Amino acid sequence: MKKFIFPLESVLAAKRLLEQEAKRNLAQAEDRLSREQSRLDELNKEKEHALNSWYELVQNGFRSQSLLQEVHHINVLREQIEQQYTITEQARQARNLCQEQLRERFMEVKSLKTVRDQQFAAYLADEAREKDKEMDEFVSGAFHRAVQLGSHA
């Protein structure tokens, strides 16, 4: 019985490597997005705290210098939040791209595996036909020999 050889095995192996690389890239992109989102959350909490401080200053009778410092701090935080939001969105887009690339690699590998499985099933069917043919020839040959032996007797 000859050995089954999938002619696209090297392509399948390369696609599997690309799929593994896509998984690593996705993990890195998700980690980056998580860090950026955490940073954005921290800035929002800091802004909320600064706004609360500002409200307290207004309610408790404020000193103009303290109020101006708090307003400046809040404005700086707003700018940082805006920048961080942009960075977070870029990280989200990069993660989405990695997800799409992984999905494509997965489908490529799955398609090649399906082709391989179909070719292997065809190989097994061919092998079974060959064995049946050999058995038929053996039985037929044995029958002809038996007939020939019987006619000579």
XYZ file of C-alpha atoms in Angstrom:
153
model
C 0.000 0.000 0.000
C 1.468 3.295 -1.073
C 1.690 6.129 1.413
C -0.742 9.061 1.241
C 0.989 12.286 0.266
C -0.866 15.589 0.364
C 0.716 17.723 -2.376
C -0.131 20.977 -0.567
C 1.299 19.900 2.802
C 4.056 22.535 2.663
C 1.449 25.214 1.892
C -0.686 23.968 4.797
C 2.327 24.075 7.128
C 3.124 27.641 6.020
C -0.514 28.690 6.528
C -0.474 27.145 10.012
C 2.611 29.204 10.852
C 0.868 32.325 9.563
C -2.170 31.429 11.675
C 0.029 31.099 14.778
C 1.655 34.442 14.002
C -1.804 36.013 13.582
C -2.798 34.606 16.998
C 0.306 36.154 18.585
C -0.374 39.476 16.849
C -3.961 39.439 18.079
C -2.851 38.716 21.646
C -0.412 41.631 21.487
C -3.057 43.929 19.983
C -5.570 42.963 22.667
C -2.965 43.576 25.362
C -2.171 47.010 23.899
C -5.866 47.872 23.670
C -6.361 46.824 27.277
C -3.460 49.028 28.417
C -4.683 52.008 26.402
C -8.259 51.572 27.624
C -6.997 51.374 31.217
C -5.034 54.569 30.717
C -8.139 56.268 29.290
C -10.202 55.055 32.260
C -7.580 56.402 34.669
C -7.630 59.812 32.968
C -11.426 59.916 33.116
C -11.351 59.076 36.826
C -8.732 61.743 37.412
C -10.879 64.264 35.517
C -13.916 63.266 37.589
C -11.875 63.777 40.757
C -10.664 67.179 39.488
C -14.239 68.223 38.684
C -15.340 67.190 42.187
C -12.505 69.263 43.640
C -13.576 72.204 41.519
C -17.195 71.868 42.713
C -15.994 71.787 46.317
C -13.967 74.942 45.760
C -16.985 76.690 44.268
C -19.296 75.538 47.079
C -16.907 76.338 49.924
C -15.926 79.769 48.808
C -13.017 79.640 46.486
C -9.745 81.362 46.167
C -9.272 82.514 42.616
C -5.770 81.010 42.383
C -6.987 77.567 43.478
C -9.912 77.746 41.101
C -7.692 78.753 38.185
C -5.292 75.914 38.945
C -8.133 73.411 39.060
C -9.627 74.713 35.793
C -6.208 74.500 34.139
C -5.775 70.959 35.472
C -9.212 69.965 34.118
C -8.407 71.444 30.691
C -5.094 69.586 30.551
C -6.897 66.380 31.484
C -9.489 66.954 28.745
C -6.692 67.287 26.181
C -4.978 64.172 27.503
C -8.270 62.284 27.406
C -8.861 63.370 23.819
C -5.377 62.211 22.826
C -5.754 58.980 24.764
C -9.146 58.353 23.179
C -7.507 58.638 19.735
C -4.725 56.269 20.786
C -7.279 53.824 22.216
C -9.333 53.917 19.008
C -6.194 53.260 16.958
C -5.416 50.292 19.209
C -9.008 49.058 18.769
C -8.716 49.333 14.984
C -5.386 47.496 15.056
C -6.990 44.756 17.173
C -9.924 44.514 14.750
C -7.488 44.205 11.851
C -5.641 41.428 13.685
C -8.939 39.652 14.307
C -9.789 39.834 10.618
C -6.342 38.560 9.630
C -6.678 35.674 12.063
C -10.123 34.862 10.683
C -8.666 34.808 7.149
C -5.736 32.603 8.184
C -8.108 30.265 10.014
C -10.306 29.940 6.926
C -7.267 29.298 4.711
C -6.040 26.536 7.031
C -9.531 25.085 7.333
C -9.949 25.062 3.550
C -6.631 23.294 3.043
C -7.485 20.749 5.734
C -10.808 20.107 4.009
C -9.025 19.556 0.686
C -6.536 17.246 2.411
C -9.341 15.282 4.085
C -11.174 14.941 0.778
C -8.008 13.763 -0.975
C -7.321 11.315 1.848
C -10.868 9.930 1.572
C -10.346 9.521 -2.192
C -7.000 7.822 -1.497
C -8.666 5.389 0.917
C -11.405 4.680 -1.619
C -8.788 4.013 -4.313
C -6.882 1.709 -1.973
C -10.076 -0.183 -1.154
C -10.849 -0.573 -4.876
C -7.314 -1.829 -5.503
C -7.636 -4.402 -2.728
C -11.035 -5.481 -4.054
C -9.550 -5.798 -7.540
C -6.624 -7.840 -6.242
C -8.998 -10.062 -4.307
C -11.230 -10.508 -7.360
C -8.201 -11.397 -9.487
C -6.975 -13.835 -6.850
C -10.378 -15.489 -6.520
C -10.862 -15.527 -10.296
C -7.386 -16.996 -10.819
C -7.980 -19.623 -8.150
C -11.329 -20.491 -9.741
C -9.743 -20.853 -13.218
C -7.007 -23.038 -11.796
C -9.614 -25.161 -10.041
C -11.620 -25.461 -13.256
C -8.523 -26.376 -15.218
C -7.540 -28.943 -12.630
C -11.089 -30.313 -12.672
C -11.170 -30.624 -16.477
C -7.875 -32.495 -16.543
C -9.129 -35.084 -14.105
